[in-house]
Amino acid sequence: MTWDVHHLPRADGRTVLVTGANAGIGYFVAQQLAGAGATVVLGCRSRAKAEAAMTAIRETHPEASLRFLPLDLGDLSALETDSLGTHLDAVVLNAGVLIEGQDPDDQAFAVNHLGHFALTALLAPHLSPGARIVTTGSFVAKTAKFSAHEHDGKRAYARSKLAQMLFGFELARRGVFSVVNHPGGALDSLTPPHRGGLQPQRLLLQGKDSGAWPAVRCVLDPDVRSGQLWGPRLFGLRGVPREEPVRGILADTELAAAVWEQSVELTGLDPSAALLRRQ
Ligand SMILES: NC(=O)c1ccc[n+]([C@@H]2O[C@H](COP(=O)([O-])OP(=O)(O)OC[C@H]3O[C@@H](n4cnc5c(N)ncnc54)[C@H](OP(=O)(O)O)[C@@H]3O)[C@@H](O)[C@H]2O)c1
């Protein structure tokens, strides 16, 4: 199927939860899915920010069907999934933090990886059969290592993204419809601050609206298969989404299984067991 990021297939009647939908790439994922007719649930830790995002989406899509789910990936104890009130056809695990300062390793791992790992298990009763779990990774994960405790914020971030991507592929191996995507290099808050008017990285990278394209395709394209990796076409940094080979550390099944077991131990939850019980 030819994929046109500006003419998406209709998604009326489908409901998609997007984590971190109030800003950045998550905002544009929500906007593009809402424009295609999906009901979008914005999973955000700030109601005010989610409402501002919903107002902005309605400026371009006045008919958008939007809802808010209070969600803090750093503390899921207050999560009220019953307020969802409907089954989800897809979940985009998009929210992410890059922590500079004390304990970047524990914090980035807890929010980016463990938060989404636990959320997936907690959402199990609310997922439609065959619902897609779409995990957002990063190209920096390909060079990440788990060797020692990490004190550098960027390396800790890369390690947390690797854990997320290994989770997405392992979830697929365990029989759940799970796809991994990465946005390439999308300018703004997780990228270096702009200096002056000249932004040479604009030539190589892209805006967050385009960074949303791979995740949107993973939700909507009927030809996307579980276990696949999708990213931008040009050097994996920018452009329209295409499928990428899963290789190197991303294809390390022993590492993925070890990260999975450790995550079960740390969260007390097992997403694949919870999801497969439902099928
Ligand atoms: N930008 C890039 O170049 C790039 C490259 C590769 C991968 N990625 C990945 O793409 C995703 C989105 O990145 P982005 O650049 O759009 O980031 P961003 O602009 O910084 O937005 C991050 C989003 O995550 C939310 N979030 C942070 N901590 C949270 C928590 N504890 N609970 C719930 N939500 C939380 C933020 O909400 P608040 O507003 O409340 O903080 C915000 O909505 C991330 O997973 C990132 O790792 C980005």
mmCIF file with all atom_site columns, C-alpha atoms in Angstrom, residues 21-124:
data_model
loop_
_atom_site.group_PDB
_atom_site.id
_atom_site.type_symbol
_atom_site.label_atom_id
_atom_site.label_alt_id
_atom_site.label_comp_id
_atom_site.label_asym_id
_atom_site.label_entity_id
_atom_site.label_seq_id
_atom_site.pdbx_PDB_ins_code
_atom_site.Cartn_x
_atom_site.Cartn_y
_atom_site.Cartn_z
_atom_site.occupancy
_atom_site.B_iso_or_equiv
_atom_site.pdbx_formal_charge
_atom_site.auth_seq_id
_atom_site.auth_comp_id
_atom_site.auth_asym_id
_atom_site.auth_atom_id
_atom_site.pdbx_PDB_model_num
ATOM 1   C CA . ALA A 1 21  ? 0.238   13.753 24.108 1.00 0.00 ? 21  ALA A CA 1
ATOM 2   C CA . ASN A 1 22  ? 0.317   17.303 25.425 1.00 0.00 ? 22  ASN A CA 1
ATOM 3   C CA . ALA A 1 23  ? 3.660   18.214 23.833 1.00 0.00 ? 23  ALA A CA 1
ATOM 4   C CA . GLY A 1 24  ? 6.199   17.415 21.147 1.00 0.00 ? 24  GLY A CA 1
ATOM 5   C CA . ILE A 1 25  ? 5.824   14.322 18.999 1.00 0.00 ? 25  ILE A CA 1
ATOM 6   C CA . GLY A 1 26  ? 2.967   12.937 21.130 1.00 0.00 ? 26  GLY A CA 1
ATOM 7   C CA . TYR A 1 27  ? 0.935   16.064 20.458 1.00 0.00 ? 27  TYR A CA 1
ATOM 8   C CA . PHE A 1 28  ? 1.315   15.609 16.701 1.00 0.00 ? 28  PHE A CA 1
ATOM 9   C CA . VAL A 1 29  ? 0.548   11.876 16.940 1.00 0.00 ? 29  VAL A CA 1
ATOM 10  C CA . ALA A 1 30  ? -2.703  12.820 18.724 1.00 0.00 ? 30  ALA A CA 1
ATOM 11  C CA . GLN A 1 31  ? -3.461  15.586 16.216 1.00 0.00 ? 31  GLN A CA 1
ATOM 12  C CA . GLN A 1 32  ? -2.881  13.374 13.151 1.00 0.00 ? 32  GLN A CA 1
ATOM 13  C CA . LEU A 1 33  ? -4.880  10.444 14.552 1.00 0.00 ? 33  LEU A CA 1
ATOM 14  C CA . ALA A 1 34  ? -7.747  12.752 15.565 1.00 0.00 ? 34  ALA A CA 1
ATOM 15  C CA . GLY A 1 35  ? -7.681  14.234 12.053 1.00 0.00 ? 35  GLY A CA 1
ATOM 16  C CA . ALA A 1 36  ? -8.142  10.699 10.689 1.00 0.00 ? 36  ALA A CA 1
ATOM 17  C CA . GLY A 1 37  ? -11.279 10.325 12.814 1.00 0.00 ? 37  GLY A CA 1
ATOM 18  C CA . ALA A 1 38  ? -9.949  8.267  15.741 1.00 0.00 ? 38  ALA A CA 1
ATOM 19  C CA . THR A 1 39  ? -11.013 9.063  19.279 1.00 0.00 ? 39  THR A CA 1
ATOM 20  C CA . VAL A 1 40  ? -7.752  10.015 20.978 1.00 0.00 ? 40  VAL A CA 1
ATOM 21  C CA . VAL A 1 41  ? -7.181  9.695  24.718 1.00 0.00 ? 41  VAL A CA 1
ATOM 22  C CA . LEU A 1 42  ? -4.415  12.042 25.834 1.00 0.00 ? 42  LEU A CA 1
ATOM 23  C CA . GLY A 1 43  ? -2.501  10.357 28.671 1.00 0.00 ? 43  GLY A CA 1
ATOM 24  C CA . CYS A 1 44  ? -0.766  13.271 30.428 1.00 0.00 ? 44  CYS A CA 1
ATOM 25  C CA . ARG A 1 45  ? 0.297   14.243 33.920 1.00 0.00 ? 45  ARG A CA 1
ATOM 26  C CA . SER A 1 46  ? -1.095  17.780 33.655 1.00 0.00 ? 46  SER A CA 1
ATOM 27  C CA . ARG A 1 47  ? -4.808  18.366 33.001 1.00 0.00 ? 47  ARG A CA 1
ATOM 28  C CA . ALA A 1 48  ? -4.123  22.012 32.075 1.00 0.00 ? 48  ALA A CA 1
ATOM 29  C CA . LYS A 1 49  ? -1.518  21.019 29.476 1.00 0.00 ? 49  LYS A CA 1
ATOM 30  C CA . ALA A 1 50  ? -3.792  18.291 28.070 1.00 0.00 ? 50  ALA A CA 1
ATOM 31  C CA . GLU A 1 51  ? -6.670  20.773 27.773 1.00 0.00 ? 51  GLU A CA 1
ATOM 32  C CA . ALA A 1 52  ? -4.426  23.288 26.008 1.00 0.00 ? 52  ALA A CA 1
ATOM 33  C CA . ALA A 1 53  ? -3.383  20.538 23.578 1.00 0.00 ? 53  ALA A CA 1
ATOM 34  C CA . MET A 1 54  ? -7.030  19.554 22.970 1.00 0.00 ? 54  MET A CA 1
ATOM 35  C CA . THR A 1 55  ? -7.923  23.194 22.263 1.00 0.00 ? 55  THR A CA 1
ATOM 36  C CA . ALA A 1 56  ? -5.046  23.437 19.786 1.00 0.00 ? 56  ALA A CA 1
ATOM 37  C CA . ILE A 1 57  ? -6.060  20.193 18.022 1.00 0.00 ? 57  ILE A CA 1
ATOM 38  C CA . ARG A 1 58  ? -9.655  21.427 17.715 1.00 0.00 ? 58  ARG A CA 1
ATOM 39  C CA . GLU A 1 59  ? -8.386  24.554 15.957 1.00 0.00 ? 59  GLU A CA 1
ATOM 40  C CA . THR A 1 60  ? -7.352  22.399 12.985 1.00 0.00 ? 60  THR A CA 1
ATOM 41  C CA . HIS A 1 61  ? -9.905  19.584 13.539 1.00 0.00 ? 61  HIS A CA 1
ATOM 42  C CA . PRO A 1 62  ? -13.057 21.086 15.106 1.00 0.00 ? 62  PRO A CA 1
ATOM 43  C CA . GLU A 1 63  ? -14.793 17.686 14.978 1.00 0.00 ? 63  GLU A CA 1
ATOM 44  C CA . ALA A 1 64  ? -11.971 15.893 16.864 1.00 0.00 ? 64  ALA A CA 1
ATOM 45  C CA . SER A 1 65  ? -13.027 13.341 19.485 1.00 0.00 ? 65  SER A CA 1
ATOM 46  C CA . LEU A 1 66  ? -10.599 13.844 22.387 1.00 0.00 ? 66  LEU A CA 1
ATOM 47  C CA . ARG A 1 67  ? -10.423 12.725 26.012 1.00 0.00 ? 67  ARG A CA 1
ATOM 48  C CA . PHE A 1 68  ? -8.004  13.108 28.886 1.00 0.00 ? 68  PHE A CA 1
ATOM 49  C CA . LEU A 1 69  ? -6.558  10.345 31.070 1.00 0.00 ? 69  LEU A CA 1
ATOM 50  C CA . PRO A 1 70  ? -4.512  11.565 34.063 1.00 0.00 ? 70  PRO A CA 1
ATOM 51  C CA . LEU A 1 71  ? -1.253  9.642  33.737 1.00 0.00 ? 71  LEU A CA 1
ATOM 52  C CA . ASP A 1 72  ? 2.082   10.006 35.518 1.00 0.00 ? 72  ASP A CA 1
ATOM 53  C CA . LEU A 1 73  ? 4.454   7.290  34.348 1.00 0.00 ? 73  LEU A CA 1
ATOM 54  C CA . GLY A 1 74  ? 6.635   7.931  37.385 1.00 0.00 ? 74  GLY A CA 1
ATOM 55  C CA . ASP A 1 75  ? 3.763   7.009  39.734 1.00 0.00 ? 75  ASP A CA 1
ATOM 56  C CA . LEU A 1 76  ? 0.991   4.781  38.402 1.00 0.00 ? 76  LEU A CA 1
ATOM 57  C CA . SER A 1 77  ? -0.619  4.255  41.831 1.00 0.00 ? 77  SER A CA 1
ATOM 58  C CA . ALA A 1 78  ? -3.289  6.877  41.053 1.00 0.00 ? 78  ALA A CA 1
ATOM 59  C CA . LEU A 1 79  ? -4.049  5.553  37.541 1.00 0.00 ? 79  LEU A CA 1
ATOM 60  C CA . GLU A 1 80  ? -7.805  5.061  37.067 1.00 0.00 ? 80  GLU A CA 1
ATOM 61  C CA . THR A 1 81  ? -8.183  2.933  33.971 1.00 0.00 ? 81  THR A CA 1
ATOM 62  C CA . ASP A 1 82  ? -11.933 2.513  34.609 1.00 0.00 ? 82  ASP A CA 1
ATOM 63  C CA . SER A 1 83  ? -12.369 6.151  33.592 1.00 0.00 ? 83  SER A CA 1
ATOM 64  C CA . LEU A 1 84  ? -11.368 5.076  30.058 1.00 0.00 ? 84  LEU A CA 1
ATOM 65  C CA . GLY A 1 85  ? -14.924 3.792  29.650 1.00 0.00 ? 85  GLY A CA 1
ATOM 66  C CA . THR A 1 86  ? -14.131 2.162  26.304 1.00 0.00 ? 86  THR A CA 1
ATOM 67  C CA . HIS A 1 87  ? -11.785 -0.342 24.753 1.00 0.00 ? 87  HIS A CA 1
ATOM 68  C CA . LEU A 1 88  ? -8.549  0.844  23.204 1.00 0.00 ? 88  LEU A CA 1
ATOM 69  C CA . ASP A 1 89  ? -7.596  -0.254 19.693 1.00 0.00 ? 89  ASP A CA 1
ATOM 70  C CA . ALA A 1 90  ? -4.026  0.997  20.068 1.00 0.00 ? 90  ALA A CA 1
ATOM 71  C CA . VAL A 1 91  ? -1.712  2.519  22.635 1.00 0.00 ? 91  VAL A CA 1
ATOM 72  C CA . VAL A 1 92  ? 1.207   4.743  21.615 1.00 0.00 ? 92  VAL A CA 1
ATOM 73  C CA . LEU A 1 93  ? 3.879   4.588  24.324 1.00 0.00 ? 93  LEU A CA 1
ATOM 74  C CA . ASN A 1 94  ? 5.378   7.957  23.433 1.00 0.00 ? 94  ASN A CA 1
ATOM 75  C CA . ALA A 1 95  ? 6.127   9.972  26.600 1.00 0.00 ? 95  ALA A CA 1
ATOM 76  C CA . GLY A 1 96  ? 9.808   10.297 27.421 1.00 0.00 ? 96  GLY A CA 1
ATOM 77  C CA . VAL A 1 97  ? 12.274  12.132 29.618 1.00 0.00 ? 97  VAL A CA 1
ATOM 78  C CA . LEU A 1 98  ? 15.968  12.875 29.399 1.00 0.00 ? 98  LEU A CA 1
ATOM 79  C CA . ILE A 1 99  ? 17.145  13.585 32.942 1.00 0.00 ? 99  ILE A CA 1
ATOM 80  C CA . GLU A 1 100 ? 20.276  15.656 33.529 1.00 0.00 ? 100 GLU A CA 1
ATOM 81  C CA . GLY A 1 101 ? 21.357  15.721 37.164 1.00 0.00 ? 101 GLY A CA 1
ATOM 82  C CA . GLN A 1 102 ? 21.170  13.268 40.024 1.00 0.00 ? 102 GLN A CA 1
ATOM 83  C CA . ASP A 1 103 ? 20.401  9.651  39.279 1.00 0.00 ? 103 ASP A CA 1
ATOM 84  C CA . PRO A 1 104 ? 19.561  10.001 35.571 1.00 0.00 ? 104 PRO A CA 1
ATOM 85  C CA . ASP A 1 105 ? 19.801  6.239  35.148 1.00 0.00 ? 105 ASP A CA 1
ATOM 86  C CA . ASP A 1 106 ? 17.122  5.256  37.656 1.00 0.00 ? 106 ASP A CA 1
ATOM 87  C CA . GLN A 1 107 ? 14.787  8.088  36.711 1.00 0.00 ? 107 GLN A CA 1
ATOM 88  C CA . ALA A 1 108 ? 14.932  7.681  32.939 1.00 0.00 ? 108 ALA A CA 1
ATOM 89  C CA . PHE A 1 109 ? 14.620  3.891  33.236 1.00 0.00 ? 109 PHE A CA 1
ATOM 90  C CA . ALA A 1 110 ? 11.709  4.227  35.684 1.00 0.00 ? 110 ALA A CA 1
ATOM 91  C CA . VAL A 1 111 ? 9.664   6.664  33.585 1.00 0.00 ? 111 VAL A CA 1
ATOM 92  C CA . ASN A 1 112 ? 10.537  5.707  30.005 1.00 0.00 ? 112 ASN A CA 1
ATOM 93  C CA . HIS A 1 113 ? 10.761  1.949  30.382 1.00 0.00 ? 113 HIS A CA 1
ATOM 94  C CA . LEU A 1 114 ? 9.246   0.683  33.645 1.00 0.00 ? 114 LEU A CA 1
ATOM 95  C CA . GLY A 1 115 ? 6.376   3.199  33.512 1.00 0.00 ? 115 GLY A CA 1
ATOM 96  C CA . HIS A 1 116 ? 5.323   2.035  30.053 1.00 0.00 ? 116 HIS A CA 1
ATOM 97  C CA . PHE A 1 117 ? 5.973   -1.631 30.903 1.00 0.00 ? 117 PHE A CA 1
ATOM 98  C CA . ALA A 1 118 ? 3.615   -1.426 33.898 1.00 0.00 ? 118 ALA A CA 1
ATOM 99  C CA . LEU A 1 119 ? 1.077   0.724  32.047 1.00 0.00 ? 119 LEU A CA 1
ATOM 100 C CA . THR A 1 120 ? 0.772   -1.921 29.317 1.00 0.00 ? 120 THR A CA 1
ATOM 101 C CA . ALA A 1 121 ? -0.068  -4.569 31.929 1.00 0.00 ? 121 ALA A CA 1
ATOM 102 C CA . LEU A 1 122 ? -2.558  -2.292 33.718 1.00 0.00 ? 122 LEU A CA 1
ATOM 103 C CA . LEU A 1 123 ? -4.325  -1.480 30.437 1.00 0.00 ? 123 LEU A CA 1
ATOM 104 C CA . ALA A 1 124 ? -4.831  -5.147 29.523 1.00 0.00 ? 124 ALA A CA 1
#
